[in-house]
């Protein structure tokens, strides 16, 4: 997982920040903080991001191509320009039936107070 050293206040073209690599999933962090992160990922066709559970919501935006997102066994096709929130604590995986690029945004702050208050 690489870190992208970008200058703040500059315009980004997300699809140009990351290339495709055969048989690979590539990721670059745009912002990485204790309170959350924004990551750009590219998936080559046939690649799968393994099933996992996260303690945080994950906002996924597909910026090129088409992704299959599986949330708690439910399959969703997310096209370029579309987004979905993967809810915290549900199992999820992401599959590339064709190659695609996406942005993942996770915000961690606020969960501690909510979870402790339940």
CSV table of C-alpha atoms in Angstrom, one decimal:
chain,number,residue,atom,x,y,z
A,1,UNK,CA,0.0,0.0,0.0
A,2,UNK,CA,1.6,3.2,-1.1
A,3,UNK,CA,1.2,6.7,0.2
A,4,UNK,CA,0.6,9.5,-2.4
A,5,UNK,CA,2.5,12.7,-1.5
A,6,UNK,CA,0.2,15.4,-2.9
A,7,UNK,CA,0.2,19.0,-2.3
A,8,UNK,CA,-2.9,20.3,-0.5
A,9,UNK,CA,-5.1,22.8,-2.4
A,10,UNK,CA,-4.2,21.2,-5.8
A,11,UNK,CA,-6.8,19.7,-8.1
A,12,UNK,CA,-6.7,15.9,-8.4
A,13,UNK,CA,-7.9,13.7,-11.2
A,14,UNK,CA,-8.5,10.5,-9.3
A,15,UNK,CA,-8.4,8.0,-12.2
A,16,UNK,CA,-4.9,9.4,-13.1
A,17,UNK,CA,-3.5,8.9,-9.5
A,18,UNK,CA,-3.3,5.1,-9.8
A,19,UNK,CA,-2.7,2.6,-12.6
A,20,UNK,CA,-3.8,-0.9,-13.2
A,21,UNK,CA,-1.3,-3.7,-12.6
A,22,UNK,CA,-2.0,-7.2,-14.0
A,23,UNK,CA,-3.4,-9.7,-11.4
A,24,UNK,CA,-3.2,-7.1,-8.6
A,25,UNK,CA,-5.1,-4.7,-6.4
A,26,UNK,CA,-3.1,-1.5,-6.0
A,27,UNK,CA,-3.9,1.1,-3.3
A,28,UNK,CA,-2.6,4.6,-2.5
A,29,UNK,CA,-3.5,6.6,0.6
A,30,UNK,CA,-4.5,10.2,-0.2
A,31,UNK,CA,-5.1,11.1,3.4
A,32,UNK,CA,-4.2,8.9,6.4
A,33,UNK,CA,-5.0,10.2,9.9
A,34,UNK,CA,-5.9,8.6,13.2
A,35,UNK,CA,-9.5,9.8,12.7
A,36,UNK,CA,-9.8,8.1,9.3
A,37,UNK,CA,-8.4,7.8,5.8
A,38,UNK,CA,-9.1,8.2,2.1
A,39,UNK,CA,-7.6,5.6,-0.2
A,40,UNK,CA,-7.7,5.2,-4.0
A,41,UNK,CA,-7.6,1.6,-5.2
A,42,UNK,CA,-7.4,-0.1,-8.6
A,43,UNK,CA,-8.5,-3.7,-9.2
A,44,UNK,CA,-7.5,-5.8,-12.2
A,45,UNK,CA,-10.2,-8.0,-13.6
A,46,UNK,CA,-10.7,-11.2,-11.5
A,47,UNK,CA,-9.2,-9.7,-8.3
A,48,UNK,CA,-11.1,-10.0,-5.0
A,49,UNK,CA,-10.6,-8.0,-1.8
A,50,UNK,CA,-11.1,-10.7,0.8
A,51,UNK,CA,-14.2,-10.9,3.0
A,52,UNK,CA,-13.7,-8.9,6.2
A,53,UNK,CA,-15.5,-7.0,8.9
A,54,UNK,CA,-14.6,-3.4,9.9
A,55,UNK,CA,-15.5,-1.5,13.1
A,56,UNK,CA,-16.2,1.5,10.8
A,57,UNK,CA,-18.5,2.5,8.0
A,58,UNK,CA,-16.7,2.5,4.6
A,59,UNK,CA,-17.9,4.9,1.9
A,60,UNK,CA,-17.0,3.4,-1.5
A,61,UNK,CA,-17.1,5.5,-4.7
A,62,UNK,CA,-16.4,3.8,-8.0
A,63,UNK,CA,-14.6,6.3,-10.3
A,64,UNK,CA,-13.9,4.0,-13.3
A,65,UNK,CA,-15.4,0.7,-14.4
A,66,UNK,CA,-17.8,-1.4,-12.4
A,67,UNK,CA,-17.4,-3.2,-9.0
A,68,UNK,CA,-19.3,-6.0,-7.3
A,69,UNK,CA,-19.7,-5.3,-3.6
A,70,UNK,CA,-20.9,-8.1,-1.4
A,71,UNK,CA,-22.3,-6.9,2.0
A,72,UNK,CA,-23.5,-9.6,4.4
A,73,UNK,CA,-24.2,-12.0,1.4
A,74,UNK,CA,-26.1,-9.4,-0.7
A,75,UNK,CA,-24.4,-8.7,-4.1
A,76,UNK,CA,-24.5,-5.1,-5.4
A,77,UNK,CA,-23.1,-3.8,-8.7
A,78,UNK,CA,-21.7,-0.3,-8.4
A,79,UNK,CA,-21.1,1.5,-11.6
A,80,UNK,CA,-18.7,4.4,-12.3
A,81,UNK,CA,-20.2,7.5,-10.7
A,82,UNK,CA,-22.1,5.4,-8.1
A,83,UNK,CA,-21.4,5.0,-4.4
A,84,UNK,CA,-22.3,2.7,-1.5
A,85,UNK,CA,-21.7,2.6,2.3
A,86,UNK,CA,-20.5,-0.7,3.6
A,87,UNK,CA,-21.9,-0.6,7.2
A,88,UNK,CA,-19.6,-1.2,10.2
A,89,UNK,CA,-19.6,-4.7,11.6
A,90,UNK,CA,-21.0,-6.5,8.6
A,91,UNK,CA,-18.9,-8.9,6.5
A,92,UNK,CA,-18.0,-7.5,3.1
A,93,UNK,CA,-15.9,-8.2,0.1
A,94,UNK,CA,-15.2,-6.4,-3.2
A,95,UNK,CA,-14.9,-8.3,-6.5
A,96,UNK,CA,-13.6,-7.1,-9.9
A,97,UNK,CA,-15.6,-8.8,-12.7
A,98,UNK,CA,-14.0,-6.2,-14.8
A,99,UNK,CA,-11.2,-3.8,-13.9
A,100,UNK,CA,-12.2,-0.7,-11.9
A,101,UNK,CA,-10.9,2.1,-9.7
A,102,UNK,CA,-12.6,3.3,-6.5
A,103,UNK,CA,-12.2,5.7,-3.6
A,104,UNK,CA,-12.6,4.3,0.0
A,105,UNK,CA,-13.4,6.8,2.7
A,106,UNK,CA,-13.4,5.7,6.4
A,107,UNK,CA,-14.1,8.2,9.2
A,108,UNK,CA,-13.3,6.8,12.6
A,109,UNK,CA,-14.1,9.6,15.0
A,110,UNK,CA,-17.4,9.5,16.8
A,111,UNK,CA,-17.7,5.7,17.0
A,112,UNK,CA,-16.1,5.5,20.4
A,113,UNK,CA,-18.8,7.7,22.0
A,114,UNK,CA,-21.7,6.0,20.2
A,115,UNK,CA,-20.5,2.4,21.0
A,116,UNK,CA,-19.8,3.2,24.6
A,117,UNK,CA,-23.1,4.8,25.1
A,118,UNK,CA,-25.2,1.8,24.0
